[in-house]
JSON list of C-alpha atoms in Angstrom, two decimals:
[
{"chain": "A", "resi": 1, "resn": "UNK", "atom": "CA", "xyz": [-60.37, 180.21, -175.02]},
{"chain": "A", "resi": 2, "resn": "UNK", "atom": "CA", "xyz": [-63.70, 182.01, -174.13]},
{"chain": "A", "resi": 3, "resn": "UNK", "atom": "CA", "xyz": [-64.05, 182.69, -170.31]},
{"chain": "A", "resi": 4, "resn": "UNK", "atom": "CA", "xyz": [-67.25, 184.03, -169.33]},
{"chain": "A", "resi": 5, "resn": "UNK", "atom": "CA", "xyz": [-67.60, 185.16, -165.64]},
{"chain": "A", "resi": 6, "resn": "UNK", "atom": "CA", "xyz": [-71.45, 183.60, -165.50]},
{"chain": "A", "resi": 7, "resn": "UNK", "atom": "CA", "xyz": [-70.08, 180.15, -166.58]},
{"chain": "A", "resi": 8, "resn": "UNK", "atom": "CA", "xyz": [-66.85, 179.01, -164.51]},
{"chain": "A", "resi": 9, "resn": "UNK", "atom": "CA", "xyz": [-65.00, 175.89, -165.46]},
{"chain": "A", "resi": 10, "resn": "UNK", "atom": "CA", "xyz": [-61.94, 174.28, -163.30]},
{"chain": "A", "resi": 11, "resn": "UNK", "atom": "CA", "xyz": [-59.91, 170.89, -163.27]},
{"chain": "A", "resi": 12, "resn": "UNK", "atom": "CA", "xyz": [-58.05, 169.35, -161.31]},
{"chain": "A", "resi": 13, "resn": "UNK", "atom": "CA", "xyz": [-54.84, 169.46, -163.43]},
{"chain": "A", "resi": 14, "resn": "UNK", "atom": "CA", "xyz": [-54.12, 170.41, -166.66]},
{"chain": "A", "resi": 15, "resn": "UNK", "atom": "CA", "xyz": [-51.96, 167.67, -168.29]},
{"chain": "A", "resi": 16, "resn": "UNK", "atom": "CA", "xyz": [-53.77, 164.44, -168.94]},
{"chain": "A", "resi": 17, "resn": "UNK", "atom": "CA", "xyz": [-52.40, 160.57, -170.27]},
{"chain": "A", "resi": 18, "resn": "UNK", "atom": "CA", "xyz": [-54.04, 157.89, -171.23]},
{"chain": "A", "resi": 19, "resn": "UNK", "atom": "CA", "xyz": [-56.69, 156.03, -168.92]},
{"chain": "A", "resi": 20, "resn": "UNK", "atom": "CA", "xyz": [-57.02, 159.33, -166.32]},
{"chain": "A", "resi": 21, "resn": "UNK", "atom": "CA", "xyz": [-59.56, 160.78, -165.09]},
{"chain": "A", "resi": 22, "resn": "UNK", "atom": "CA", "xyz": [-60.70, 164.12, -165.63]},
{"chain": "A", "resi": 23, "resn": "UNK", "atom": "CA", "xyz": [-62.84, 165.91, -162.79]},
{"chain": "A", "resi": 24, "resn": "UNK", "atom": "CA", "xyz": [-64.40, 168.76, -164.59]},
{"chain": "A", "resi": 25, "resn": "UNK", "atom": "CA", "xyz": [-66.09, 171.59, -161.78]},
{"chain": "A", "resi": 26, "resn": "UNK", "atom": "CA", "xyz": [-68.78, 173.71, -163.80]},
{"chain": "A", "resi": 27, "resn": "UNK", "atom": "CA", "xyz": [-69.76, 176.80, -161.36]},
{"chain": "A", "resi": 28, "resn": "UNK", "atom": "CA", "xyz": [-72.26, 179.10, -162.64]},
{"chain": "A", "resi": 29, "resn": "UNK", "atom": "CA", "xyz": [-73.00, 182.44, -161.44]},
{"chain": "A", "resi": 30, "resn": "UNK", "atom": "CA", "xyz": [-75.44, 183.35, -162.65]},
{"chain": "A", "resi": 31, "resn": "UNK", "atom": "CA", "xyz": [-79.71, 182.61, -162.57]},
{"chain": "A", "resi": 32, "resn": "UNK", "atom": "CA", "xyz": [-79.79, 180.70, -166.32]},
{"chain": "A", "resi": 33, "resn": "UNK", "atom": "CA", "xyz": [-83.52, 179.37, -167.25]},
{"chain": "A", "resi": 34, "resn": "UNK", "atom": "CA", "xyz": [-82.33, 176.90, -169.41]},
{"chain": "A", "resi": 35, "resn": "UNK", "atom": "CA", "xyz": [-79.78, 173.31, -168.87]},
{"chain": "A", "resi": 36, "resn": "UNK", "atom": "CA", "xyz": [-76.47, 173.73, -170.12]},
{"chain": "A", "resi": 37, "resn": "UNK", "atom": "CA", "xyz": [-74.72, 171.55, -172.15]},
{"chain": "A", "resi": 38, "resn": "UNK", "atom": "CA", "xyz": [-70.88, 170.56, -171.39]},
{"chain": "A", "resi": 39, "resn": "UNK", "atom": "CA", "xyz": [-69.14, 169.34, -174.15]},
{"chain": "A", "resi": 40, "resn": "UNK", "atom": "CA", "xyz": [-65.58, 167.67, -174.94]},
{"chain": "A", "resi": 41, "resn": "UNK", "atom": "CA", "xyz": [-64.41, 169.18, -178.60]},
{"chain": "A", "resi": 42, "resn": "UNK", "atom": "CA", "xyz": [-60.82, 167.44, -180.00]},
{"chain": "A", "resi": 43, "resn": "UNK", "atom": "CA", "xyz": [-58.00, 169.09, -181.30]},
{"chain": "A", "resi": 44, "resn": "UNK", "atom": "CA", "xyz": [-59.92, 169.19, -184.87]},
{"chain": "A", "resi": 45, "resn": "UNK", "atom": "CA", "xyz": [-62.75, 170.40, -183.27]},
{"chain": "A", "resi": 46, "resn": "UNK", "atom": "CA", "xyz": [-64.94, 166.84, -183.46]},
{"chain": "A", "resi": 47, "resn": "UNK", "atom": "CA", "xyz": [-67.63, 165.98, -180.22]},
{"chain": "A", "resi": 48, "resn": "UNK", "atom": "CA", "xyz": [-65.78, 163.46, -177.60]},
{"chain": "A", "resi": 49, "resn": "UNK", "atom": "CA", "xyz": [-68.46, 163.67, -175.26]},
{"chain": "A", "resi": 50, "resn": "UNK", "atom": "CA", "xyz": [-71.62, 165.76, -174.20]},
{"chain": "A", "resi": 51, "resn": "UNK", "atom": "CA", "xyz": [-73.61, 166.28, -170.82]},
{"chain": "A", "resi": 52, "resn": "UNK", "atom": "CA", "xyz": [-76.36, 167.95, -169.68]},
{"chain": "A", "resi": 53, "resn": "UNK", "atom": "CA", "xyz": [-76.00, 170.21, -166.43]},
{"chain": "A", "resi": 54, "resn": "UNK", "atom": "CA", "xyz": [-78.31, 171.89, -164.27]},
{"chain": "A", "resi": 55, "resn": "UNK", "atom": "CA", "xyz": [-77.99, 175.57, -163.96]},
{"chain": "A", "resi": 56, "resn": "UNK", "atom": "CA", "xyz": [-78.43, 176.73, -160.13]},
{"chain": "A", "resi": 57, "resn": "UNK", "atom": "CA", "xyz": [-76.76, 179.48, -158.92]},
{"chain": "A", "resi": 58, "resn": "UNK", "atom": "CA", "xyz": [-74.01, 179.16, -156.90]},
{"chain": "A", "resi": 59, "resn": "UNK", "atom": "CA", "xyz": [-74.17, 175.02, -157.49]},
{"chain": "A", "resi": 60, "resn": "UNK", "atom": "CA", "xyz": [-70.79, 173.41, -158.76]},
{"chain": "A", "resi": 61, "resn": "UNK", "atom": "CA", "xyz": [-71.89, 170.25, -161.00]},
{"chain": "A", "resi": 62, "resn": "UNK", "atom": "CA", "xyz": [-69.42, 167.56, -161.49]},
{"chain": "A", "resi": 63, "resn": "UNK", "atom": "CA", "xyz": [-68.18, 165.90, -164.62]},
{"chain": "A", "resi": 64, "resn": "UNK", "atom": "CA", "xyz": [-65.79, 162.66, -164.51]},
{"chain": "A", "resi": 65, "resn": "UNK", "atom": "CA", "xyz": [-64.53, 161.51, -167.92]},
{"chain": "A", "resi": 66, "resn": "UNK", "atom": "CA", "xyz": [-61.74, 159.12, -168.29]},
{"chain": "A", "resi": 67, "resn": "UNK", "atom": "CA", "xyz": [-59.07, 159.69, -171.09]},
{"chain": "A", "resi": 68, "resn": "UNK", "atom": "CA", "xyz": [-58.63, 157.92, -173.95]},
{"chain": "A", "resi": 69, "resn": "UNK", "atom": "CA", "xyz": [-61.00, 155.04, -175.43]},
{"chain": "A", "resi": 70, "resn": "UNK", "atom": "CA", "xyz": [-61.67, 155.07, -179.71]},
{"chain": "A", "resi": 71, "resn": "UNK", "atom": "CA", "xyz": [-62.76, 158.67, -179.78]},
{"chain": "A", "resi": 72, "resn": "UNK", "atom": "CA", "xyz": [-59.94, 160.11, -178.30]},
{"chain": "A", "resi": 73, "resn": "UNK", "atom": "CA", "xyz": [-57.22, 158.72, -181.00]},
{"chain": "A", "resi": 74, "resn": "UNK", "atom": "CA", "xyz": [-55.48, 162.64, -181.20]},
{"chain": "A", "resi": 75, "resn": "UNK", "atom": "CA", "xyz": [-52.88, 163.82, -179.25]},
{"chain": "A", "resi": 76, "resn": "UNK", "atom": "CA", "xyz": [-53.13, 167.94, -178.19]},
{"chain": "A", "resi": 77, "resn": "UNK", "atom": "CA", "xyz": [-55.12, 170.64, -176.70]},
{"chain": "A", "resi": 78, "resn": "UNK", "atom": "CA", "xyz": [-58.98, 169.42, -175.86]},
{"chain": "A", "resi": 79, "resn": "UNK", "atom": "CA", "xyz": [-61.47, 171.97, -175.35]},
{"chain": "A", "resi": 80, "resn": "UNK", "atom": "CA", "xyz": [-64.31, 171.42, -172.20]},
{"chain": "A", "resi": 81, "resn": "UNK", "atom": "CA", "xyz": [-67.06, 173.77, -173.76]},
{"chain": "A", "resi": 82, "resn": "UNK", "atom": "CA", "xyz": [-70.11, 174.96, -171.97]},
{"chain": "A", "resi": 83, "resn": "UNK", "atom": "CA", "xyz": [-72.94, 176.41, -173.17]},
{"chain": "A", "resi": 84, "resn": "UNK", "atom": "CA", "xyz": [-76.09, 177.62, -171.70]},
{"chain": "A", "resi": 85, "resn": "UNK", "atom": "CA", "xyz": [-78.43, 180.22, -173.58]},
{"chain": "A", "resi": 86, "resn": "UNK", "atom": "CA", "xyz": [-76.51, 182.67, -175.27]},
{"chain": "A", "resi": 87, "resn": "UNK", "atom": "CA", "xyz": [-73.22, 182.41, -173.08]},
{"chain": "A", "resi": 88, "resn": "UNK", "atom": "CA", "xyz": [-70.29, 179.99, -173.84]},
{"chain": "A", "resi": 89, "resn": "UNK", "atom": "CA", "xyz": [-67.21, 178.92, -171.39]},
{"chain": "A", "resi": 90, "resn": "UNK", "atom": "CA", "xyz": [-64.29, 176.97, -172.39]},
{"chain": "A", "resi": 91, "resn": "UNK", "atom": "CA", "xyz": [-61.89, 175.60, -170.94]},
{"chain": "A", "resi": 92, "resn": "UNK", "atom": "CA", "xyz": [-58.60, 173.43, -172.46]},
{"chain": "A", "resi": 93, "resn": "UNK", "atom": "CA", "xyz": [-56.59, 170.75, -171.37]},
{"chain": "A", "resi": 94, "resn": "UNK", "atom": "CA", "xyz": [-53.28, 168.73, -173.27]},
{"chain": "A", "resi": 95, "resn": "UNK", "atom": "CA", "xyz": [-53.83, 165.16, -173.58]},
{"chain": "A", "resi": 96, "resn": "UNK", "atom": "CA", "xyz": [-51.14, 163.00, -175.24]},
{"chain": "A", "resi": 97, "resn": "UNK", "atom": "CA", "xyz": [-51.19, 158.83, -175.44]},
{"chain": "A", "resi": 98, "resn": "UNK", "atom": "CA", "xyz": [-48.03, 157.39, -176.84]},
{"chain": "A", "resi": 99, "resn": "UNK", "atom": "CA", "xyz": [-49.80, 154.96, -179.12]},
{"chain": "A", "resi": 100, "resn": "UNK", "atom": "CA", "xyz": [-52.02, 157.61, -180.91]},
{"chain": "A", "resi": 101, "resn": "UNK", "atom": "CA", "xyz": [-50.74, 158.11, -184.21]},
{"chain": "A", "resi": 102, "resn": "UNK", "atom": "CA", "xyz": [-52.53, 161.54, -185.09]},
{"chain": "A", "resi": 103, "resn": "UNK", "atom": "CA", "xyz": [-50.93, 164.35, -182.63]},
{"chain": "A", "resi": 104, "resn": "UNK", "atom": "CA", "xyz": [-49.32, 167.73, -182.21]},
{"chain": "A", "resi": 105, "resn": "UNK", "atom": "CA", "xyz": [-46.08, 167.14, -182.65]},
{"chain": "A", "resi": 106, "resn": "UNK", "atom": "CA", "xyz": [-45.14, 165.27, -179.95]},
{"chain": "A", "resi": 107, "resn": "UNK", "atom": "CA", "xyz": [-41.97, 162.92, -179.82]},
{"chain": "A", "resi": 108, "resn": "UNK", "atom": "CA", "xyz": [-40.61, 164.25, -183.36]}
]
């Protein structure tokens, strides 16, 4: 996990199932000139989601995604990944859906 003090990244939780919603807070501290991009990376590394974010100082933008859907057919640790010039902040969470037959181990 890369933490990078200009870029902050909470959640409300860090356990997630099927059909939940995720409230992503990205903080950034720090006077960027460019948008930032948030993006939702699988287990395997593959693009769930993207959004772009503003990047005010001391402004916390918001980010709802709901688990689960086609794209999200992996059980395991997701990565929330923001970028923004030359600085990157992630952030993980475990998701895990019963009926997914790809996963991490779980339930053997």
């Amino acid at each position: 996990m890369k933490i990078d003090s200009r870029i902050i990244i909470s959640l409300d939780k860090q356990f997630y199932s099927y059909g939940e919603e995720i409230k992503i807070h990205v903080w950034f501290n720090h006077n960027f000139f460019a948008p930032a991009t948030l993006s939702i990376l699988a287990p395997t590394g593959r693009k769930i989601d993207t959004a772009g974010l503003k990047t005010d100082v001391d402004t916390t933008e918001t980010f709802a995604f709901t688990c689960g859907g086609p794209f999200m057919f992996e059980n395991g640790y997701y990565t929330i990944r923001v970028e923004c010039e030359n600085t990157v902040s992630e952030a993980m969470f475990e998701y895990y859906d019963p009926k997914n037959r790809f996963g991490s181990g779980f339930g053997k």
